[in-house]
Amino acid sequence: MLKVENLRAGYSGDDAVRGISIEVTEGSCIALVGANGAGKSTLAKTLCGLLTPRGGRVIFDGKEITGLSASEVARRGLCLCPEGRRVFGPLTVEENLLLGAYPRLPSFGPFRRAASGDLQRIYAMFPRLRERRSQQAGSLSGGEQQMLAIGRVLMANPRFVVLDEPSMGLAPLVVKEVFEAICSLHASGMTILLSEQFAKIALVVSNYAYIIERGSVVLEGASKGLAENPAVMSAYLG
Amino acid sequence: MDAKYLALVQMAVGGGVMGMAYALVAYGFQLTYAAGKAVNFGQGELVMLGAFAGITLSGIGLPYWAVVPGAMVVGALLGWFIERVAVRLALKQRNEGWILLTIIVGLFALSSVENIWGREDRPFPVPWPAEALDFFGISFTWSELAIVVGALGMMTLVELAKRYTMAGIAVQAVSADPDAAELCGIRSQSAISLSWAVSGAAAAFAGTVIGPVTTVGPTMAAALTLKAFSVAVVAGLDSGFGLVIAGVALGAAENLSGYALGSGWREAPGLILLILALALRPQGVFGKKIIRKV
């Protein structure tokens, strides 16, 4: 479903992603694991169009999407839930969710009815968002903001979700809750690419994983095998 | 009431009415700043062009209710055009060249107006009577009433559209976090274009309500930009109706200082306000980076 070929990307200076190739098949949950600064987020941003690649190709559904803007990539069904959550702080929880469905909703006409089915679906999944729907998103706790960020992505009815560091800055109990949501999402058939520093938990929820170090894939394999290999765990993942 | 006291109130009210017009022009700064972090330093020229467009449309025989939306369409197109040809290029190179570019576009508009319509001030035709209304001893004209109702109505309408349409919510999203908005499938460039068009329409609308009170001529532009800028600096570029308070206060202060110190001092409050605001809280305006360049 998604094929990344020899992708190179970075900000100023050296490449942060130095020729990474990965493949994700429909319905799978693939993990990108590696330390902070390994290039996982740069990779996630580049394949979703927030960064322009310096080389290589991104193929989604058999069509090349390299270099398309983030809004075009999102409209094709490849949606990124960004690092740091990036909810729209001054807007309400419900407005944040509605924005997730923006391409489908009428720009100037009545939009609430068009979105109400999807809103109910997200509220059923995250009941706390329903409770706080008219509250400013910036006033939510970190965990609630992460639920909102995931809910916002799901409002787009994506066919492929990239989750970038969903556990970042969250308390262990909240991390568990977020990952339960990710598991049930995967169980419902969603294709997921999960970029995560916490290797242990990422290897539990994913089928297959790429270990990334200094912008390159250093090892890949079935998640279960990687998790059971003590040499891998100590060498790359501390 | 004491006659002298009444005269002062009368002057303050008259100034406050013009201040509502300043607030409306300043509101145009807020709109584009929120979405794209840039403002049009030729906003006063857009007001003037809107007024001239209105006079021209009246001249070909259109009724007032068609003249105002017609002028707004002209303003919207001009606002969109300025962002497209000038501002976007400078922001792409991550510099503040847009400041100079919008000033240049404004100067170009000014000399075009002088060539097409001449330097004479012209009256702006209106359908309502010219006589003054009396309100507890304070008199004001229908045209002044139109400024107050028009400015408040226009700002309220745009604020409602920002909250209750998806396009408006999307513009707010772009203003809060353009990258996150892109990830939602919002084309942030379109949202910025939209905000410039609405800002241009608001400026042209301001022209059609200010014109009947002040008459319309090339000299109105520069003064309006400066005053609206003072109002925006004081009220901040993100606080909706603070503009109205700052605008009314400035307008009233102008009239009163003109009375107390002589007509040459009319412009003093705006300039003093601007200098004080820039000296005391420059970060409240554009952020440090841009102030350094100005």
Coordinates of C-alpha atoms in Angstrom, one line a residue:
Chain A
M1 CA 0.0 0.0 0.0
L2 CA 2.9 2.4 0.8
K3 CA 6.3 2.0 -0.6
V4 CA 9.2 4.3 0.3
E5 CA 12.2 4.0 -1.9
N6 CA 15.6 5.3 -0.9
L7 CA 14.2 8.5 0.7
R8 CA 16.5 11.3 1.7
A9 CA 15.3 14.4 3.6
G10 CA 16.4 16.9 6.2
Y11 CA 16.1 20.5 7.4
S12 CA 19.2 22.7 7.0
G13 CA 22.6 21.0 6.7
D14 CA 23.0 17.2 6.6
D15 CA 20.3 14.8 5.7
A16 CA 18.4 13.5 8.8
V17 CA 16.9 10.7 6.7
R18 CA 19.7 9.0 4.6
G19 CA 18.2 6.7 2.1
I20 CA 15.4 4.8 3.9
S21 CA 13.3 2.2 2.1
I22 CA 10.3 0.7 3.8
E23 CA 7.1 -1.0 2.7
V24 CA 3.7 -1.2 4.4
T25 CA 1.1 -3.7 3.2
E26 CA -2.6 -3.0 3.6
G27 CA -4.0 -3.9 7.1
S28 CA -0.6 -4.1 8.8
C29 CA 0.8 -2.2 11.7
I30 CA 4.4 -1.3 11.0
A31 CA 6.7 0.2 13.7
L32 CA 9.6 2.6 13.2
V33 CA 11.7 2.4 16.3
G34 CA 14.9 4.1 17.3
A35 CA 16.3 6.7 19.7
N36 CA 15.3 10.4 19.7
G37 CA 16.9 12.1 16.8
A38 CA 17.3 8.9 14.7
G39 CA 15.2 10.5 11.9
K40 CA 11.8 8.8 12.5
S41 CA 9.9 12.1 12.7
T42 CA 11.7 13.5 9.7
L43 CA 10.7 10.4 7.8
A44 CA 7.1 10.6 8.9
K45 CA 6.9 14.3 8.0
T46 CA 8.5 13.7 4.6
L47 CA 6.2 11.0 3.5
C48 CA 3.1 13.0 4.5
G49 CA 4.3 16.0 2.5
L50 CA 5.3 18.4 5.3
L51 CA 8.9 18.3 4.2
T52 CA 10.1 18.1 0.6
P53 CA 12.3 15.1 0.0
R54 CA 15.9 15.6 -1.3
G55 CA 15.8 12.3 -3.1
G56 CA 13.9 9.0 -3.4
R57 CA 10.3 8.3 -4.0
V58 CA 7.1 7.7 -2.0
I59 CA 4.5 5.5 -3.7
F60 CA 1.0 5.3 -2.2
D61 CA -1.6 3.0 -3.7
G62 CA 0.6 2.5 -6.8
K63 CA 0.8 6.3 -7.4
E64 CA 3.8 8.4 -6.8
I65 CA 3.1 11.2 -4.2
T66 CA 6.7 12.4 -3.7
G67 CA 6.7 16.2 -3.2
L68 CA 3.0 16.7 -3.1
S69 CA 1.8 19.2 -0.4
A70 CA 0.6 17.8 2.9
S71 CA -3.0 18.8 2.2
E72 CA -3.0 16.8 -1.1
V73 CA -1.4 13.8 0.5
A74 CA -4.1 14.0 3.3
R75 CA -6.8 14.2 0.7
R76 CA -5.6 10.9 -0.8
G77 CA -6.2 9.2 2.5
L78 CA -2.6 9.1 4.0
C79 CA -2.9 11.0 7.2
L80 CA -0.3 12.0 9.8
C81 CA -1.0 12.4 13.5
P82 CA 2.0 14.6 14.2
E83 CA 4.6 14.5 16.9
G84 CA 3.6 16.8 19.8
R85 CA -0.1 16.3 18.9
R86 CA -0.5 19.8 17.4
V87 CA -4.2 20.2 18.3
F88 CA -5.6 23.7 17.5
G89 CA -5.4 25.1 21.0
P90 CA -7.7 28.1 20.7
L91 CA -10.5 26.1 19.0
T92 CA -12.9 23.7 20.7
V93 CA -12.5 20.0 20.8
E94 CA -15.4 19.6 18.4
E95 CA -14.0 22.2 16.0
N96 CA -10.7 20.3 16.0
L97 CA -12.6 17.1 15.1
L98 CA -14.6 18.8 12.4
L99 CA -11.4 20.1 10.9
G100 CA -10.2 16.6 10.5
A101 CA -13.1 16.0 8.1
Y102 CA -12.6 19.4 6.3
P103 CA -12.2 18.2 2.7
R104 CA -15.6 16.4 2.9
L105 CA -17.6 19.2 4.6
P106 CA -19.2 22.2 2.8
S107 CA -17.1 25.3 3.2
F108 CA -20.0 27.7 3.6
G109 CA -23.0 25.6 4.1
P110 CA -24.4 23.7 7.1
F111 CA -21.7 21.2 8.1
R112 CA -22.7 19.8 11.4
R113 CA -25.3 17.3 10.0
A114 CA -22.8 16.2 7.3
A115 CA -20.3 15.3 10.1
S116 CA -22.5 14.1 12.9
G117 CA -22.2 10.4 12.1
D118 CA -18.4 10.6 12.2
L119 CA -18.5 12.7 15.3
Q120 CA -20.6 10.1 17.1
R121 CA -18.2 7.4 16.0
I122 CA -15.2 9.3 17.5
Y123 CA -17.1 10.2 20.7
A124 CA -18.0 6.5 21.1
M125 CA -14.3 5.6 20.9
F126 CA -13.1 8.4 23.2
P127 CA -16.0 9.3 25.5
R128 CA -14.0 11.9 27.3
L129 CA -13.8 14.0 24.1
R130 CA -17.6 14.1 24.1
E131 CA -17.6 15.4 27.7
R132 CA -15.2 18.1 26.7
R133 CA -16.4 18.9 23.2
S134 CA -17.1 22.6 23.8
Q135 CA -13.9 23.2 25.7
Q136 CA -10.8 24.8 24.2
A137 CA -8.4 22.0 23.0
G138 CA -5.5 23.9 24.6
S139 CA -7.0 23.3 28.0
L140 CA -7.0 19.5 27.7
S141 CA -4.5 17.3 29.5
G142 CA -1.7 15.7 27.4
G143 CA -3.5 12.4 27.2
E144 CA -6.8 14.0 26.1
Q145 CA -4.9 16.0 23.5
Q146 CA -3.4 12.8 22.1
M147 CA -6.9 11.2 21.9
L148 CA -8.1 14.4 20.2
A149 CA -5.2 14.3 17.7
I150 CA -6.0 10.6 16.9
G151 CA -9.7 11.4 16.7
R152 CA -9.0 14.3 14.4
V153 CA -7.0 12.0 12.0
L154 CA -9.8 9.4 12.1
M155 CA -12.4 12.1 11.2
A156 CA -10.7 12.2 7.7
N157 CA -11.7 8.5 7.2
P158 CA -8.1 7.8 6.3
R159 CA -7.0 4.6 4.6
F160 CA -3.5 4.9 6.2
V161 CA -2.5 6.5 9.4
V162 CA 0.9 7.6 10.4
L163 CA 1.3 8.0 14.2
D164 CA 4.3 10.0 15.2
E165 CA 5.4 9.5 18.8
P166 CA 2.0 9.1 20.3
S167 CA 3.4 8.4 23.8
M168 CA 5.6 11.5 24.0
G169 CA 5.3 13.3 27.3
L170 CA 2.5 11.1 28.6
A171 CA 2.2 9.3 32.0
P172 CA 2.6 5.5 31.8
L173 CA -1.1 4.9 32.5
V174 CA -2.1 7.3 29.8
V175 CA 0.4 5.7 27.4
K176 CA -1.4 2.4 28.0
E177 CA -4.7 3.9 27.2
V178 CA -3.4 5.5 24.0
F179 CA -1.9 2.2 22.9
E180 CA -5.1 0.3 23.6
A181 CA -6.8 2.7 21.2
I182 CA -4.1 2.1 18.6
C183 CA -4.5 -1.7 19.0
S184 CA -8.3 -1.5 18.5
L185 CA -7.8 0.7 15.5
H186 CA -5.5 -1.9 14.0
A187 CA -7.9 -4.7 14.9
S188 CA -10.6 -2.8 13.0
G189 CA -8.5 -3.2 9.8
M190 CA -6.7 0.2 9.7
T191 CA -3.2 0.3 8.2
I192 CA -0.8 2.0 10.6
L193 CA 2.7 3.2 10.5
L194 CA 3.8 3.9 14.1
S195 CA 6.9 5.9 14.9
E196 CA 7.8 5.3 18.5
Q197 CA 10.7 5.8 20.9
F198 CA 9.4 3.2 23.4
A199 CA 10.6 0.1 21.5
K200 CA 9.0 -2.4 23.9
I201 CA 5.4 -1.2 23.5
A202 CA 5.9 -0.5 19.8
L203 CA 7.1 -4.0 19.2
V204 CA 4.1 -5.4 21.0
V205 CA 1.4 -3.7 18.9
S206 CA 3.1 -3.9 15.5
N207 CA 3.5 -6.9 13.1
Y208 CA 6.8 -5.8 11.6
A209 CA 9.4 -3.2 12.6
Y210 CA 12.2 -1.2 11.2
I211 CA 15.0 -0.1 13.6
I212 CA 16.3 3.3 12.6
E213 CA 19.6 4.7 13.6
R214 CA 21.2 8.0 12.3
G215 CA 18.8 8.2 9.4
S216 CA 19.2 4.7 8.1
V217 CA 17.4 1.4 8.6
V218 CA 19.9 -0.8 10.6
L219 CA 17.6 -3.8 11.1
E220 CA 14.2 -5.0 10.2
G221 CA 12.1 -8.0 10.9
A222 CA 8.9 -9.4 12.5
S223 CA 8.3 -7.4 15.7
K224 CA 8.0 -10.5 17.8
G225 CA 11.4 -11.8 16.7
L226 CA 13.0 -8.4 17.4
A227 CA 11.4 -8.1 20.8
E228 CA 12.7 -11.6 21.8
N229 CA 16.2 -11.0 20.7
P230 CA 18.1 -9.6 23.7
A231 CA 21.1 -8.6 21.5
V232 CA 18.9 -6.3 19.4
M233 CA 17.2 -4.8 22.5
S234 CA 20.4 -3.9 24.2
A235 CA 22.3 -2.8 21.1
Y236 CA 19.8 -0.5 19.5
L237 CA 17.0 0.2 22.0
G238 CA 18.6 0.4 25.4
Chain B
M1 CA -26.9 70.8 30.0
D2 CA -24.1 73.4 29.9
A3 CA -23.6 74.4 26.3
K4 CA -19.8 74.2 26.4
Y5 CA -19.9 70.8 27.9
L6 CA -22.4 69.7 25.2
A7 CA -20.1 71.0 22.5
L8 CA -17.3 68.9 23.8
V9 CA -19.5 65.8 23.9
Q10 CA -20.6 66.6 20.4
M11 CA -17.0 66.7 19.2
A12 CA -16.1 63.5 21.0
V13 CA -19.1 61.7 19.4
G14 CA -18.2 63.0 16.0
G15 CA -14.6 61.9 16.4
G16 CA -15.7 58.6 17.9
V17 CA -17.7 57.9 14.7
M18 CA -14.7 58.4 12.6
G19 CA -12.9 56.2 15.0
M20 CA -15.3 53.4 14.2
A21 CA -14.1 53.7 10.6
Y22 CA -10.4 53.5 11.7
A23 CA -11.4 50.3 13.6
L24 CA -12.9 48.8 10.5
V25 CA -9.8 49.5 8.5
A26 CA -7.6 48.1 11.3
Y27 CA -9.8 45.0 11.3
G28 CA -8.5 44.4 7.8
F29 CA -5.0 44.3 9.3
Q30 CA -6.1 41.7 11.8
L31 CA -7.7 39.4 9.2
T32 CA -4.6 39.0 7.1
Y33 CA -2.2 39.0 10.0
A34 CA -4.1 36.1 11.7
A35 CA -3.9 33.8 8.6
G36 CA -0.7 34.8 6.9
K37 CA 1.3 36.9 9.4
A38 CA 1.5 39.9 7.1
V39 CA -0.5 43.1 6.7
N40 CA -1.2 45.4 3.8
F41 CA 0.5 48.8 4.4
G42 CA -1.6 50.0 1.5
Q43 CA -4.9 49.3 3.3
G44 CA -5.8 53.1 3.2
E45 CA -5.3 53.0 -0.6
L46 CA -7.7 50.1 -0.8
V47 CA -10.3 52.2 1.2
M48 CA -9.8 55.0 -1.3
L49 CA -10.1 52.7 -4.3
G50 CA -13.2 51.2 -2.8
A51 CA -14.7 54.7 -2.4
F52 CA -13.7 55.6 -6.0
A53 CA -15.2 52.3 -7.3
G54 CA -18.4 53.2 -5.5
I55 CA -18.5 56.7 -7.0
T56 CA -17.9 55.3 -10.5
L57 CA -20.6 52.6 -10.1
S58 CA -23.0 55.4 -8.9
G59 CA -22.0 57.4 -11.9
I60 CA -23.1 54.7 -14.3
G61 CA -26.5 54.8 -12.6
L62 CA -26.4 51.9 -10.2
P63 CA -28.5 52.3 -7.0
Y64 CA -26.7 52.5 -3.6
W65 CA -27.6 49.0 -2.5
A66 CA -25.8 47.6 -5.6
V67 CA -22.9 50.1 -5.4
V68 CA -21.7 48.9 -2.0
P69 CA -21.4 45.2 -2.9
G70 CA -19.9 46.2 -6.2
A71 CA -17.2 48.2 -4.5
M72 CA -16.6 45.2 -2.1
V73 CA -16.1 42.9 -5.0
V74 CA -13.5 45.3 -6.4
G75 CA -11.8 45.4 -2.9
A76 CA -11.8 41.6 -2.6
L77 CA -10.2 41.2 -6.0
L78 CA -7.5 43.8 -5.1
G79 CA -6.8 42.3 -1.7
W80 CA -6.5 38.9 -3.3
F81 CA -4.3 40.3 -6.1
I82 CA -1.9 42.1 -3.6
E83 CA -1.3 38.9 -1.7
R84 CA -0.8 36.9 -4.9
V85 CA 1.6 39.2 -6.7
A86 CA 3.5 40.8 -3.8
V87 CA 3.2 39.4 -0.3
R88 CA 3.5 35.7 -1.2
L89 CA 6.7 36.1 -3.0
A90 CA 8.4 37.9 -0.1
L91 CA 7.1 35.4 2.5
K92 CA 8.4 32.5 0.4
Q93 CA 11.9 33.9 0.7
R94 CA 11.3 34.3 4.4
N95 CA 12.0 38.0 4.6
E96 CA 10.0 41.1 5.4
G97 CA 10.0 42.5 1.9
W98 CA 6.2 42.4 1.9
I99 CA 6.2 45.6 4.0
L100 CA 7.9 47.5 1.2
L101 CA 6.0 45.7 -1.5
T102 CA 2.6 46.6 -0.1
I103 CA 3.6 50.2 0.3
I104 CA 4.7 50.3 -3.3
V105 CA 1.5 48.7 -4.5
G106 CA -0.3 51.4 -2.5
L107 CA 1.7 54.2 -4.0
F108 CA 1.0 52.8 -7.5
A109 CA -2.7 52.8 -6.7
L110 CA -2.5 56.4 -5.4
S111 CA -0.9 57.7 -8.6
S112 CA -3.3 55.7 -10.7
V113 CA -6.2 57.3 -8.9
E114 CA -4.7 60.7 -9.4
N115 CA -4.4 60.0 -13.1
I116 CA -7.8 58.5 -13.6
W117 CA -10.0 60.5 -11.3
G118 CA -7.9 63.6 -10.6
R119 CA -6.8 65.2 -7.3
E120 CA -10.1 66.9 -6.5
D121 CA -12.2 65.7 -3.6
R122 CA -15.5 64.3 -4.7
P123 CA -18.8 63.8 -2.9
F124 CA -20.0 60.2 -2.4
P125 CA -23.7 60.0 -3.4
V126 CA -26.0 58.5 -0.8
P127 CA -29.8 57.8 -0.9
W128 CA -30.5 59.2 2.6
P129 CA -31.2 62.9 3.5
A130 CA -28.4 65.2 4.5
E131 CA -30.0 66.8 7.5
A132 CA -28.8 65.9 11.0
L133 CA -30.6 63.8 13.6
D134 CA -30.9 64.9 17.1
F135 CA -30.3 62.6 20.1
F136 CA -30.6 64.4 23.5
G137 CA -28.9 67.5 22.1
I138 CA -26.1 65.6 20.3
S139 CA -26.6 65.8 16.5
F140 CA -25.3 63.4 13.9
T141 CA -26.1 62.7 10.3
W142 CA -27.4 59.6 8.6
S143 CA -24.0 59.1 7.0
E144 CA -22.4 59.1 10.4
L145 CA -24.9 56.5 11.6
A146 CA -24.1 54.5 8.5
I147 CA -20.4 54.4 9.6
V148 CA -21.3 53.1 13.1
V149 CA -23.8 50.5 11.9
G150 CA -21.7 49.5 8.9
A151 CA -18.5 49.1 10.8
L152 CA -20.1 47.1 13.6
G153 CA -22.2 45.1 11.2
M154 CA -19.3 44.2 9.0
M155 CA -17.0 43.1 11.8
T156 CA -19.8 41.1 13.4
L157 CA -20.6 39.4 10.1
V158 CA -17.0 38.4 9.5
E159 CA -16.6 37.2 13.1
L160 CA -19.7 35.1 12.8
A161 CA -18.5 33.6 9.5
K162 CA -15.2 32.8 11.2
R163 CA -17.0 30.8 13.9
Y164 CA -19.9 29.2 12.1
T165 CA -18.6 28.2 8.7
M166 CA -16.0 25.5 8.0
A167 CA -14.1 28.0 5.8
G168 CA -13.9 30.3 8.8
I169 CA -12.9 27.6 11.2
A170 CA -10.2 26.5 8.7
V171 CA -8.8 30.0 8.6
Q172 CA -8.6 30.0 12.4
A173 CA -6.8 26.6 12.2
V174 CA -4.3 28.0 9.7
S175 CA -3.7 30.9 11.9
A176 CA -3.1 28.6 15.0
D177 CA -0.9 26.0 13.2
P178 CA -0.5 26.1 9.4
D179 CA 1.3 22.7 9.3
A180 CA -1.4 20.9 11.4
A181 CA -4.0 22.5 9.2
E182 CA -2.4 21.2 6.0
L183 CA -2.4 17.7 7.6
C184 CA -6.2 18.1 7.9
G185 CA -6.4 18.6 4.1
I186 CA -6.8 22.4 4.4
R187 CA -4.9 24.2 1.7
S188 CA -3.4 26.9 3.9
Q189 CA -2.5 29.1 0.9
S190 CA -6.2 29.2 -0.1
A191 CA -7.1 30.2 3.5
I192 CA -4.6 33.0 3.3
S193 CA -5.9 34.2 -0.1
L194 CA -9.5 34.1 1.4
S195 CA -8.4 36.3 4.3
W196 CA -6.8 38.8 2.0
A197 CA -9.9 38.9 -0.2
V198 CA -12.2 39.5 2.9
S199 CA -9.7 42.1 4.2
G200 CA -9.9 43.9 0.8
A201 CA -13.7 43.7 0.8
A202 CA -13.8 45.2 4.3
A203 CA -11.5 48.1 3.3
A204 CA -13.6 48.9 0.2
F205 CA -16.7 48.7 2.3
A206 CA -15.1 51.2 4.7
G207 CA -14.5 53.5 1.7
T208 CA -18.2 53.4 0.9
V209 CA -19.2 54.5 4.4
I210 CA -16.4 56.9 5.1
G211 CA -16.8 58.6 1.7
P212 CA -20.2 60.2 2.3
V213 CA -18.8 61.9 5.5
T214 CA -15.3 63.0 4.5
T215 CA -15.7 63.2 0.7
V216 CA -13.4 61.1 -1.5
G217 CA -9.9 62.1 -2.7
P218 CA -6.4 60.7 -3.0
T219 CA -5.3 62.3 0.3
M220 CA -7.6 60.1 2.4
A221 CA -5.4 57.1 1.9
A222 CA -2.2 57.8 3.8
A223 CA -4.0 59.3 6.8
L224 CA -6.3 56.3 7.1
T225 CA -3.5 53.7 6.9
L226 CA -1.6 55.5 9.7
K227 CA -4.6 55.9 12.0
A228 CA -5.7 52.3 11.4
F229 CA -2.2 51.2 12.1
S230 CA -2.1 53.1 15.4
V231 CA -5.4 51.5 16.4
A232 CA -4.1 48.0 15.5
V233 CA -0.9 48.6 17.4
V234 CA -2.7 49.6 20.5
A235 CA -5.5 47.0 20.3
G236 CA -3.1 44.2 19.2
L237 CA -3.5 42.1 16.1
D238 CA -5.5 39.3 17.6
S239 CA -8.0 40.9 19.9
G240 CA -11.3 41.3 18.0
F241 CA -13.3 44.1 19.5
G242 CA -10.5 45.8 21.3
L243 CA -10.1 47.6 17.9
V244 CA -13.5 49.3 18.4
I245 CA -12.5 50.7 21.8
A246 CA -9.1 51.9 20.6
G247 CA -10.6 53.3 17.4
V248 CA -13.3 55.3 19.1
A249 CA -10.9 56.6 21.7
L250 CA -8.4 57.7 19.1
G251 CA -11.2 59.4 17.0
A252 CA -12.5 61.3 20.0
A253 CA -9.0 62.3 21.2
E254 CA -8.3 63.7 17.7
N255 CA -11.3 65.9 17.7
L256 CA -10.8 67.1 21.3
S257 CA -7.1 67.9 20.8
G258 CA -7.9 69.7 17.6
Y259 CA -10.3 71.8 19.6
A260 CA -8.1 72.3 22.7
L261 CA -4.8 72.9 20.9
G262 CA -5.8 74.1 17.5
S263 CA -6.6 72.2 14.3
G264 CA -3.0 71.5 13.5
W265 CA -2.8 69.2 16.5
R266 CA -5.6 66.9 15.3
E267 CA -3.1 64.3 14.1
A268 CA -1.0 64.3 17.3
P269 CA -2.9 61.7 19.4
G270 CA -2.5 59.0 16.7
L271 CA 1.2 59.6 16.3
I272 CA 1.8 59.8 20.1
L273 CA -0.2 56.6 20.6
L274 CA 1.8 54.9 17.9
I275 CA 5.2 56.0 19.4
L276 CA 4.2 55.0 22.9
A277 CA 2.8 51.6 21.9
L278 CA 5.9 50.8 19.8
A279 CA 8.2 51.9 22.6
L280 CA 6.4 50.2 25.5
R281 CA 5.2 46.9 23.9
P282 CA 6.7 46.3 20.5
Q283 CA 6.3 42.5 21.0
G284 CA 2.6 43.1 21.3
V285 CA 2.5 44.2 17.7
F286 CA 4.4 42.1 15.2
G287 CA 6.9 40.3 17.3
K288 CA 10.5 41.2 17.6
K289 CA 11.8 40.1 14.3
I290 CA 9.7 42.4 12.2
I291 CA 10.0 45.4 14.4
R292 CA 13.8 45.2 14.0
K293 CA 13.4 45.6 10.3
V294 CA 10.9 48.4 10.4

